[in-house]
Short mmCIF file of C-alpha atoms and ligand atoms in Angstrom, two decimals:
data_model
loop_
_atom_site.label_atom_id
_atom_site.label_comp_id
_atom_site.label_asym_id
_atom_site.label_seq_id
_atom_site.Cartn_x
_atom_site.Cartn_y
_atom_site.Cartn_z
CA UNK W 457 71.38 110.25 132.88
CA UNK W 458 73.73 109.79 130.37
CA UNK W 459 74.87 110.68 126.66
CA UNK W 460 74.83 107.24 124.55
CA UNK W 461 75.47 107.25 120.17
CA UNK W 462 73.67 104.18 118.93
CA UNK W 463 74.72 103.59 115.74
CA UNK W 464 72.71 101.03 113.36
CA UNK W 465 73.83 99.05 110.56
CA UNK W 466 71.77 98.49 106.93
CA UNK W 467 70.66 95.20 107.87
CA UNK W 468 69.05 96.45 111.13
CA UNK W 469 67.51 99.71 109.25
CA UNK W 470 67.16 96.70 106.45
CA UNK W 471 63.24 97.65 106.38
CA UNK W 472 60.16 99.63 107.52
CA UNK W 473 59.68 96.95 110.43
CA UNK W 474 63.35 97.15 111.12
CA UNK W 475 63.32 100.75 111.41
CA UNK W 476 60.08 100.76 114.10
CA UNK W 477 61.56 98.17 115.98
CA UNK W 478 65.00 100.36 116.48
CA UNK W 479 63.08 103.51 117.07
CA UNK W 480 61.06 101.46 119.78
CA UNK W 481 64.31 100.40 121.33
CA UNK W 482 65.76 104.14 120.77
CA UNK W 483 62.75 105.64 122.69
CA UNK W 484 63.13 102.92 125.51
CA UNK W 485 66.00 104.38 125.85
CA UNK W 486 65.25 107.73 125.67
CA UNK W 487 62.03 107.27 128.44
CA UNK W 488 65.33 105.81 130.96
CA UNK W 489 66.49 109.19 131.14
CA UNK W 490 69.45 109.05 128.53
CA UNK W 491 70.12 111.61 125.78
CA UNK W 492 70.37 109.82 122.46
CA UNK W 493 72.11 110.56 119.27
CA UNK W 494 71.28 107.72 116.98
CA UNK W 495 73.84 107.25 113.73
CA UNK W 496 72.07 104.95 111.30
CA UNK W 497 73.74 103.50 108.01
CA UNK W 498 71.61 103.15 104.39
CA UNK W 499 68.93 100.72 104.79
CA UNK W 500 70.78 97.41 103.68
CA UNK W 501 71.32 96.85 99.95
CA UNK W 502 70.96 100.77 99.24
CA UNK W 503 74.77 101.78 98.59
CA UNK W 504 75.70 99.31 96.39
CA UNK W 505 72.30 99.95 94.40
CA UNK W 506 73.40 103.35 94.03
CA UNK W 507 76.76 102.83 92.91
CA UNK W 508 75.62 100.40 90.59
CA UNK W 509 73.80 102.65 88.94
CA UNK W 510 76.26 105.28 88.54
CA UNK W 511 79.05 102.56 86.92
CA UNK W 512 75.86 101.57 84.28
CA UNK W 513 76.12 105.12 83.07
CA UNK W 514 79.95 105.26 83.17
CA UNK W 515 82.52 102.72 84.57
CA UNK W 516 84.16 103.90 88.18
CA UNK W 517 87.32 106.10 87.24
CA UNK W 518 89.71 107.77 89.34
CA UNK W 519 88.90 110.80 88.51
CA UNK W 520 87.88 113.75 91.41
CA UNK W 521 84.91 115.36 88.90
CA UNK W 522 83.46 111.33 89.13
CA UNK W 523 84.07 110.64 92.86
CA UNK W 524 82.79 113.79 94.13
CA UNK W 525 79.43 112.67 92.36
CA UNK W 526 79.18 109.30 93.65
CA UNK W 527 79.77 110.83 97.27
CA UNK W 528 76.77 113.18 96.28
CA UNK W 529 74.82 110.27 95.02
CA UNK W 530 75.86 107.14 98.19
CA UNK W 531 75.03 110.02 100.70
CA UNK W 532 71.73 109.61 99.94
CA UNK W 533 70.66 106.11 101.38
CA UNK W 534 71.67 107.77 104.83
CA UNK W 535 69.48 110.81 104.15
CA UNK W 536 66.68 108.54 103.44
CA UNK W 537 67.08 106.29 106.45
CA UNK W 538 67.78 108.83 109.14
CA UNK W 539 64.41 111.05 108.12
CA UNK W 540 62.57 107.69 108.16
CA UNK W 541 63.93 106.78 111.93
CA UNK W 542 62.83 110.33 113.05
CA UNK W 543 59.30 109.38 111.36
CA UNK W 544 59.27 106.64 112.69
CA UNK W 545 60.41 108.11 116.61
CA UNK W 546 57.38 111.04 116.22
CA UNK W 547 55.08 108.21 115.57
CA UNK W 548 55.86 106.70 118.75
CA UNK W 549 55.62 110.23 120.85
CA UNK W 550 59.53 110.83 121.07
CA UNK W 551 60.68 114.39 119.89
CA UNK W 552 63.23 113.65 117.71
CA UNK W 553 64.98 115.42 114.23
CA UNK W 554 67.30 114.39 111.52
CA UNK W 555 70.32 115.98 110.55
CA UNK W 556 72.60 114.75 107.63
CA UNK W 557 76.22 115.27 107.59
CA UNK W 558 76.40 118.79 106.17
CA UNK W 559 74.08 119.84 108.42
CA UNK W 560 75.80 119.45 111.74
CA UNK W 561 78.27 119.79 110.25
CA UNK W 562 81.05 117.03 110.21
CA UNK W 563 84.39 118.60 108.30
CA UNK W 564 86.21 116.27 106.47
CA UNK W 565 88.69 116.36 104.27
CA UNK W 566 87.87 116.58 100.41
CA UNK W 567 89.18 112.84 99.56
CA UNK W 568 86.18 111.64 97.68
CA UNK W 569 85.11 108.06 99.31
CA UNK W 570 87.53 107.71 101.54
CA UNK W 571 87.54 111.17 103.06
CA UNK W 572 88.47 111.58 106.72
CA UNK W 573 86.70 113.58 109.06
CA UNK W 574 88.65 116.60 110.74
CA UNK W 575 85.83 118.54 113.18
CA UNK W 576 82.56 118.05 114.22
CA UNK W 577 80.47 120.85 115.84
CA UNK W 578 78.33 119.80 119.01
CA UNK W 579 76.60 123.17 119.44
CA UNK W 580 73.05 122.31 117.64
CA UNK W 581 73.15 118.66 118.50
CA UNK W 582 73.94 119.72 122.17
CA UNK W 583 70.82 122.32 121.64
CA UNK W 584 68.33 119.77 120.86
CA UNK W 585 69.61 117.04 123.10
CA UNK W 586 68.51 119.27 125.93
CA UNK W 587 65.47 120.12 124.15
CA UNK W 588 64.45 116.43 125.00
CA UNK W 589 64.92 115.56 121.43
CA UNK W 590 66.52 111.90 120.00
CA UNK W 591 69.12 113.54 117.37
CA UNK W 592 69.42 111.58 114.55
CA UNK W 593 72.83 112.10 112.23
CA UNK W 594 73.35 110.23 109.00
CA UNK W 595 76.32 108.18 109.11
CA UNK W 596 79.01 107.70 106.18
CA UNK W 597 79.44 111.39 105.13
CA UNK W 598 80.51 115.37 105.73
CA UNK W 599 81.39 117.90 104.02
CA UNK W 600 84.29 118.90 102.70
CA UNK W 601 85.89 123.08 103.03
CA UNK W 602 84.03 123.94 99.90
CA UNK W 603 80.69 122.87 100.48
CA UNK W 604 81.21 119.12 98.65
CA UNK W 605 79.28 116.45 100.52
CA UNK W 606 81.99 113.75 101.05
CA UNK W 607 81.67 109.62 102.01
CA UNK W 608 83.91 108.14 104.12
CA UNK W 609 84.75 104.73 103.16
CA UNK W 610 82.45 101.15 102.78
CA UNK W 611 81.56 100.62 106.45
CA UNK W 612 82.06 104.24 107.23
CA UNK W 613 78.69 104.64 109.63
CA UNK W 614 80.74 103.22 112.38
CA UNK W 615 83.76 105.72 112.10
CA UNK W 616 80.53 108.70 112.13
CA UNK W 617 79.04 106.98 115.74
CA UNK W 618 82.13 106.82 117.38
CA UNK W 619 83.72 110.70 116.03
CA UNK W 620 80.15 111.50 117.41
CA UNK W 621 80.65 110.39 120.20
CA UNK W 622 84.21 111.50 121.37
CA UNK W 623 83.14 115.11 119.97
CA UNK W 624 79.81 115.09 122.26
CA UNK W 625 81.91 113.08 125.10
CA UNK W 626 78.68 110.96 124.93
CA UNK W 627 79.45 108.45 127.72
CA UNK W 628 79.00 105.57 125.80
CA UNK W 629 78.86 104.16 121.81
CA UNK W 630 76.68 101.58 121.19
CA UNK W 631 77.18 99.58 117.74
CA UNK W 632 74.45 97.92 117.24
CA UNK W 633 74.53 95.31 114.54
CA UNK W 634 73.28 92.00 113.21
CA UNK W 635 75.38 89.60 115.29
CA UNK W 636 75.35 90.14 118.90
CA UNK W 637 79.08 91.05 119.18
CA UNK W 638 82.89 90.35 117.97
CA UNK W 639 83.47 87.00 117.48
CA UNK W 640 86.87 84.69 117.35
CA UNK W 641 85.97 84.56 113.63
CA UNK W 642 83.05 85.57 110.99
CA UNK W 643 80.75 83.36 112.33
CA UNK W 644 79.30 83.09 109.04
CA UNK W 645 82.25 81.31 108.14
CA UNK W 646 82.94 79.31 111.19
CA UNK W 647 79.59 78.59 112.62
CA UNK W 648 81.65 77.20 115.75
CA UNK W 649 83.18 81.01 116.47
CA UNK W 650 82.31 82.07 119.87
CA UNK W 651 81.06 85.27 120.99
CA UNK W 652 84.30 87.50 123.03
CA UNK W 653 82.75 89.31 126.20
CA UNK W 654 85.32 91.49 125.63
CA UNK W 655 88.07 92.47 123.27
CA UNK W 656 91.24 94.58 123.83
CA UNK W 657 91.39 97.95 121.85
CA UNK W 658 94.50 96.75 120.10
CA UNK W 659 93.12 93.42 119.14
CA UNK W 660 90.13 94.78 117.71
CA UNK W 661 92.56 97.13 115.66
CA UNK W 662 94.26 94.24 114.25
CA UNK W 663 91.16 92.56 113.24
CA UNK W 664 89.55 95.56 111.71
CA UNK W 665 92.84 96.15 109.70
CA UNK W 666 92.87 92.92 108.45
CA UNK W 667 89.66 92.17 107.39
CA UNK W 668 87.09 91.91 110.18
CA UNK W 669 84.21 93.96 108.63
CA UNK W 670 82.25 93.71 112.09
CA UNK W 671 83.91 97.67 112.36
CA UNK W 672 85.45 99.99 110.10
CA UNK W 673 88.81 100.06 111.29
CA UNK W 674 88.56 103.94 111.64
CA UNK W 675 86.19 104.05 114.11
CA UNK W 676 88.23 101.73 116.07
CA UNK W 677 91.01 104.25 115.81
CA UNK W 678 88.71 107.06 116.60
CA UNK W 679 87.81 104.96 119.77
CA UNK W 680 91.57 104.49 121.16
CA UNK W 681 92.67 108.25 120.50
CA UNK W 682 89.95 109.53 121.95
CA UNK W 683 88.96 106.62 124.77
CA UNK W 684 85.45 106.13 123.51
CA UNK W 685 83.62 103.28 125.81
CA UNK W 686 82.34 101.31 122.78
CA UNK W 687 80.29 98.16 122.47
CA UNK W 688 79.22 95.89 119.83
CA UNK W 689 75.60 94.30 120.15
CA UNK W 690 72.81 92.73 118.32
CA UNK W 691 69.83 95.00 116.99
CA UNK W 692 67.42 91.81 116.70
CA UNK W 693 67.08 90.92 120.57
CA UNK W 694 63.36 92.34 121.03
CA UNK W 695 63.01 95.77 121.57
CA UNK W 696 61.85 95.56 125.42
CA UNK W 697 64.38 93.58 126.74
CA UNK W 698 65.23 94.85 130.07
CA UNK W 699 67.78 98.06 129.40
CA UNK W 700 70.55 97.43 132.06
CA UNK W 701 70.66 93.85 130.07
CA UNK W 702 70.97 95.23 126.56
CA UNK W 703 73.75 97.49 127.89
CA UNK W 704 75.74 94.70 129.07
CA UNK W 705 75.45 92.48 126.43
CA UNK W 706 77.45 92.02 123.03
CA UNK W 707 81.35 92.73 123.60
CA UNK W 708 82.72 95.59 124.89
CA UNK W 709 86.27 96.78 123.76
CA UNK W 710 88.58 97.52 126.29
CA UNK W 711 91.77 99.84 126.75
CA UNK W 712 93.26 98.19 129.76
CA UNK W 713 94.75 94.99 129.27
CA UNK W 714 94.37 93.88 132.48
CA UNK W 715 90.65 94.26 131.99
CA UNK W 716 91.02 91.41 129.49
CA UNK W 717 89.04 88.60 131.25
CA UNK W 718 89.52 85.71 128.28
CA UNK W 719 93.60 86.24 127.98
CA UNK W 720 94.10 83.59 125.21
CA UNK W 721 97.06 83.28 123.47
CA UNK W 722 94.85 83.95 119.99
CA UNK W 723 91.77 85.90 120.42
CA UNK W 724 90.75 85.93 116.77
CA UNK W 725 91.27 85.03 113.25
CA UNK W 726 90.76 87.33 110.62
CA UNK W 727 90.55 87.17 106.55
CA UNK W 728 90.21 89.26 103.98
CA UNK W 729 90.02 88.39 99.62
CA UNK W 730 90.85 91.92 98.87
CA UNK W 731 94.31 91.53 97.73
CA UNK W 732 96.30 90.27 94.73
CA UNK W 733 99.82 89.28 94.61
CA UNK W 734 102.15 90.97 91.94
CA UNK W 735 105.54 89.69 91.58
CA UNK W 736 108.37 91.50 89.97
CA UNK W 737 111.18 88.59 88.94
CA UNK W 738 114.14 88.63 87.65
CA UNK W 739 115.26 91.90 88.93
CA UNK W 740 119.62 93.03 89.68
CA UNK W 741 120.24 92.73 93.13
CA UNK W 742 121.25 96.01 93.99
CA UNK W 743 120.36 99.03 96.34
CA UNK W 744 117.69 100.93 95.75
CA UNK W 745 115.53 98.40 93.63
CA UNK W 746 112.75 98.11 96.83
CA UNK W 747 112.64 101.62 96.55
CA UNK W 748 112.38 101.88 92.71
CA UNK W 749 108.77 99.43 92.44
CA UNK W 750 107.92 100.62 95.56
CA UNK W 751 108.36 104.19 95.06
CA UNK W 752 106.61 104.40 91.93
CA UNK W 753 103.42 101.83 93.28
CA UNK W 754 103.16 104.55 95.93
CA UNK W 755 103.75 107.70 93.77
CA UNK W 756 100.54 106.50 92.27
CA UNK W 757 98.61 106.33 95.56
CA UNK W 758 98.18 102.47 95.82
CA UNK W 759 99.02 100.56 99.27
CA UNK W 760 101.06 98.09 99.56
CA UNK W 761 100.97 95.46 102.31
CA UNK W 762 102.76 92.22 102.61
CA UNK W 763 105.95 92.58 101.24
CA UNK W 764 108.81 89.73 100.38
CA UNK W 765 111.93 89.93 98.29
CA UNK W 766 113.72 86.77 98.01
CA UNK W 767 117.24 85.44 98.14
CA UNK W 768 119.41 86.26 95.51
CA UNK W 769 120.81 83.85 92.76
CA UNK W 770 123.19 84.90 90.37
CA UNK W 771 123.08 88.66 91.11
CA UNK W 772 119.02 88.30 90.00
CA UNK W 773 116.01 88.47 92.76
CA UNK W 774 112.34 88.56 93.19
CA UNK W 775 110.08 90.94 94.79
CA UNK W 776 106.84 89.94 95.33
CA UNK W 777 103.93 92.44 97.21
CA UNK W 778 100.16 93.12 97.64
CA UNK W 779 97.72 95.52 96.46
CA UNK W 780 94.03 96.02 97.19
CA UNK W 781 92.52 94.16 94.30
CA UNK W 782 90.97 97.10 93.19
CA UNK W 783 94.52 98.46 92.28
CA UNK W 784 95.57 95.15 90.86
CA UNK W 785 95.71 95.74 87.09
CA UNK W 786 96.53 99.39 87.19
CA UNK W 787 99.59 98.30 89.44
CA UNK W 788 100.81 95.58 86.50
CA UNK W 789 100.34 98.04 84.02
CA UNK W 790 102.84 100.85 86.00
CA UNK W 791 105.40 98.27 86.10
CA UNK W 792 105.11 96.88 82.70
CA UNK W 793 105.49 100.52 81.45
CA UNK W 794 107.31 102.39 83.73
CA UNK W 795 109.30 99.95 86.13
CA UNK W 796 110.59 97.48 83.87
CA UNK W 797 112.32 99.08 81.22
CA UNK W 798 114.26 100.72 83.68
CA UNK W 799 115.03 98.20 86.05
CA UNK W 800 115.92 95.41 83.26
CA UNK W 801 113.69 93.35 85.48
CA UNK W 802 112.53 90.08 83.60
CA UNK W 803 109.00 90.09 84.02
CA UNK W 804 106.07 90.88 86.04
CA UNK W 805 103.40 88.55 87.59
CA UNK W 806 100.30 88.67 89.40
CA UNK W 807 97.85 86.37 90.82
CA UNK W 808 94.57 88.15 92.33
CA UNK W 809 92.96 84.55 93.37
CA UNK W 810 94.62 85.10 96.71
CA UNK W 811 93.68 85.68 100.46
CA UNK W 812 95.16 86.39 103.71
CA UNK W 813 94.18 84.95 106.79
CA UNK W 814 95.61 86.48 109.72
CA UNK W 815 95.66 85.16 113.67
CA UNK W 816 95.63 87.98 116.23
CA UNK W 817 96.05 88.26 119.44
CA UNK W 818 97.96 90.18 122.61
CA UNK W 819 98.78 86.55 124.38
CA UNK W 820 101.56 86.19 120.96
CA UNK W 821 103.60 88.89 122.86
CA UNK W 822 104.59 86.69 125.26
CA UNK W 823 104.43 83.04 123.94
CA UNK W 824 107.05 81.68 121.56
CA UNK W 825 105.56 79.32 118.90
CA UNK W 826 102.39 80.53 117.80
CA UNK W 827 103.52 81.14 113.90
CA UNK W 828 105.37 77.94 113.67
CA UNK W 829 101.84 76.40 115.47
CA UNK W 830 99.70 78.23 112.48
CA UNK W 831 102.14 76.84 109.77
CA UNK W 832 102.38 73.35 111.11
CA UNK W 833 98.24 73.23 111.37
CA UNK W 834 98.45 74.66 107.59
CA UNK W 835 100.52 71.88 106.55
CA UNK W 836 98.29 69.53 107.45
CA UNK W 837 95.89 70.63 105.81
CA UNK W 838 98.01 70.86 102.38
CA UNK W 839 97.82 74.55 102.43
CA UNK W 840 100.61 75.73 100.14
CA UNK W 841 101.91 79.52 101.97
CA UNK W 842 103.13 81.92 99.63
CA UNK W 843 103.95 84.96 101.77
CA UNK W 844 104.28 85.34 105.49
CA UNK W 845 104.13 88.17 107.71
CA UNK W 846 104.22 89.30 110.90
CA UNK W 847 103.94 91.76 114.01
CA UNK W 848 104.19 91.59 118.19
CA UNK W 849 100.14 90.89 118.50
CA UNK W 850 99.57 88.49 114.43
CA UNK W 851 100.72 86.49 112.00
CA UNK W 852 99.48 86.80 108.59
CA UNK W 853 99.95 84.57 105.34
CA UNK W 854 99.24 84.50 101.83
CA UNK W 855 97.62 81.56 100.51
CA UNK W 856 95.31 80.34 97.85
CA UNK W 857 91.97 81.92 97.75
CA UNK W 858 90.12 78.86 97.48
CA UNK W 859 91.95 77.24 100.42
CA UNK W 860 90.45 80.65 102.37
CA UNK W 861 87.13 78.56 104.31
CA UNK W 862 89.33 75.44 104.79
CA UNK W 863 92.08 77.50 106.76
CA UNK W 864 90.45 79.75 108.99
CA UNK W 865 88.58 76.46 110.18
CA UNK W 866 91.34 74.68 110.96
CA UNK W 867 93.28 77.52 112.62
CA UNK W 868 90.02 78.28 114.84
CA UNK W 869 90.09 74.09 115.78
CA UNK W 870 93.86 74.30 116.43
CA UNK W 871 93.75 77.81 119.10
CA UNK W 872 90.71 76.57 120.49
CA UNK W 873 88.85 78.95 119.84
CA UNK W 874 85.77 76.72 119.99
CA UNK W 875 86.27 75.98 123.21
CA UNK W 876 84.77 77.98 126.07
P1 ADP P 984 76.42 96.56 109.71
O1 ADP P 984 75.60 96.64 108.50
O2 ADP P 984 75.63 96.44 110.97
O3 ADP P 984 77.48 97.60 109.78
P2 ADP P 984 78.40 94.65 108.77
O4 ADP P 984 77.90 93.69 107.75
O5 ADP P 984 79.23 95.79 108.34
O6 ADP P 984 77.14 95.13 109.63
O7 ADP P 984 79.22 93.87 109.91
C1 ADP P 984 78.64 92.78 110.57
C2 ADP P 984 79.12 91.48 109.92
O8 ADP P 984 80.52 91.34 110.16
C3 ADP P 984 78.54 90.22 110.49
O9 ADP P 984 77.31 89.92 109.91
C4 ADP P 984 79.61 89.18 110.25
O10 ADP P 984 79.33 88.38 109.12
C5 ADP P 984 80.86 90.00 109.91
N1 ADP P 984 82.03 89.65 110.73
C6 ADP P 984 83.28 89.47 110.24
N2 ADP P 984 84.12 89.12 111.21
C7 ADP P 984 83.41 89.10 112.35
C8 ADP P 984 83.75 88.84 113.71
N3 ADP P 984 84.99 88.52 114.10
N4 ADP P 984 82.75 88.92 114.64
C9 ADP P 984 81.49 89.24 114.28
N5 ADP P 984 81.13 89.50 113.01
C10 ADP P 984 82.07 89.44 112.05
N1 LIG P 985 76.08 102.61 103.77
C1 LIG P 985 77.52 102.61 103.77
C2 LIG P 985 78.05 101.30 103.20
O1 LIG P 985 77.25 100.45 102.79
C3 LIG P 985 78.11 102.91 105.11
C4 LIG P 985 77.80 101.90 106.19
O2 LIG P 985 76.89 101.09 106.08
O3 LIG P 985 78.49 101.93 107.22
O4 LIG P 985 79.22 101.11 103.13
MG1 MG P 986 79.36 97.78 108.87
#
């Protein structure tokens, strides 16, 4: 017997079909013997409906007054879809009970829609586990100190199965989505991207970060800190496949590396429009100026993340960065007003009609000319690079958005990564 989180995205709770077909597969695995805590995300469609409607009364503002209701309001579409899955479970003769965030509870933090969760208590999960019950916990929420329901982030259902998980010590997390595991790209994109049987920990990490939505990049940190066995699989094989198959299909994401049985120089390519580029130019080369824009970008609480300043000519430089897009015209406006004037900069430009495509992968440690191989295969493809950057296990760079498709099809051809 063991302790296994499933966790299920919107598309697989996307209806009331879906939702009998995973509470089929949940009590198949609940008649094996296992004790199940299922983690299911809004049924598919439901979030943004509900955030829509909130921005037709009033447009999103950072305020804490407005966030804390839209947390109150996105929680919802988990509510909804966890009571229906424990419907749906009674109706096939498995005990089972809902519980939203709140209820269990999971602390968080009180950063509205991006809060981060800080305990969870295992006693009345652990209570109706051995009860013989399937426990069913929304995903994508808590509650913060005072009571305030909280969200944690687009994609957050994932981060909820796998902080589950390490606080029950469940013996396995199951992530069950709608592809059948992490591919060397989107495969949505690159219909040539081939399925990885496994993927290291710190790969995964990379690819999260930069733009693989496949995971929320918190769960994946949740699963290295606290060595969470964690797997990625489809939700649309049929129910009654045979169970010791399910459980070893998908990709599994390792922590050893020498576990790693594909050890390819790149693993994956990731990509991600979220960012704009904003260019301070014309600014006195002189200490302290990196410190002065990028001080004040982050006394306002927006990230930065690539980050170039240029040779100087004439005493004068440029310093170019990116910003989620989100942040993109508040960040112009703190430099025209406050940045500027006092740094007798010349002007400030942006362009948000960029993306960066990224190529990861744990083989870069140790071979020498895998960036100059990306740039080269770039090149050929007339792909102008605006900003580059780099760490031991990817390469990153800034290009055009509309030359986004083009270049992560290339870069796939030129790895390989079509190739078994
Ligand atoms: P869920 O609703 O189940 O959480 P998501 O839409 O959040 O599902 O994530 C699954 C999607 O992630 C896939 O449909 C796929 O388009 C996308 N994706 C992006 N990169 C990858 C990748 N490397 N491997 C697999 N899927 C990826
Ligand atoms: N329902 C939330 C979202 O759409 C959380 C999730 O699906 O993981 O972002
Ligand atoms: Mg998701």
């Amino acid at each position: 017997m063991a302790l296994i989180v499933h966790k299920y995205g919107g598309t697989s709770m996307g209806s009331t079909e879906r939702i009998r077909n995973v509470a089929k597969r949940v009590a198949k695995w609940a008649r094996a013997g296992h004790q199940i805590v299922v983690v299911p995300s809004a049924m598919s469609g439901e979030t943004n409906r509900l955030l829509g409607l909130a921005k037709e009364l009033a447009p999103a503002k950072p305020d804490t007054t407005y966030s804390r209701e839209l947390d109150m309001l996105a929680s919802t579409g988990e509510q909804a879809s966890s009571a229906l899955l424990a419907i749906a479970l009674q109706s096939e003769g498995q005990p089972s009970v809902s519980y939203a965030g709140w209820q269990v509870a999971i602390k968080t933090n009180d950063a509205f829609t991006k809060a981060r969760i800080q305990s969870i208590d295992d006693e009345k999960v652990m209570a109706d586990l051995n009860a013989g019950k399937v426990v069913i916990i929304t995903g994508f929420q808590g509650v913060d100190d005072n009571g305030n329901i909280t969200t944690l982030g687009r994609g957050g259902s994932d981060t909820s199965a796998v902080a589950v998980a390490a606080a029950l010590k469940a013996d396995e997390c199951l992530i069950y989505t709608d592809v059948d595991g992490v591919y060397t790209t989107d495969p949505r994109v690159v219909p040539e991207a081939r399925r990885l049987h496994t993927v290291s920990f710190e790969e995964m990490l990379e690819m999260a970060s930069l733009g693989s939505k496949v995971l929320q990049i918190r769960s994946v940190e949740f699963a290295g800190k606290y060595k969470v066995p964690m797997r990625v699989l489809s939700s649309f094989t049929p129910w009654d496949i045979d169970i010791t198959e399910e459980a070893a299909s998908g990709t599994l994401i390792t922590f050893e590396e020498d576990e790693q049985m594909e050890q390819a120089v790149v693993s994956g390519i990731a990509f991600n429009r979220d960012e704009a580029k904003i260019s301070v130019v014309g600014v006195p080369d002189k200490p302290g100026i990196a410190y002065q824009i990028l001080g004040a970008v982050a006394d306002a609480n927006i990230e930065v993340d690539v980050i170039i300043q240029n040779l100087s000519k004439d005493g004068k430089t440029d310093f170019s960065f990116t910003v989620h897009r989100n942040d993109y015209s508040k960040t112009i406006d703190l430099l025209k007003e406050k940045v500027l004037p006092a740094l007798g900069a010349a002007e400030v430009l942006g362009d948000a009609k960029i993306c960066k495509v990224s190529i990861v992968g744990i083989g870069m440690r140790s071979h020498v000319g895998v960036a100059s191989k990306m740039f080269r295969s770039l090149s050929e493809e007339g792909i102008n690079i605006q900003m580059i950057s780099t760490s031991e296990i990817k390469t990153s760079v800034v290009i055009d958005e509309k030359y986004m498709e083009l270049a992560v099809r290339a870069l796939h051809k030129a790895f390989d990564l079509d190739q078994a």
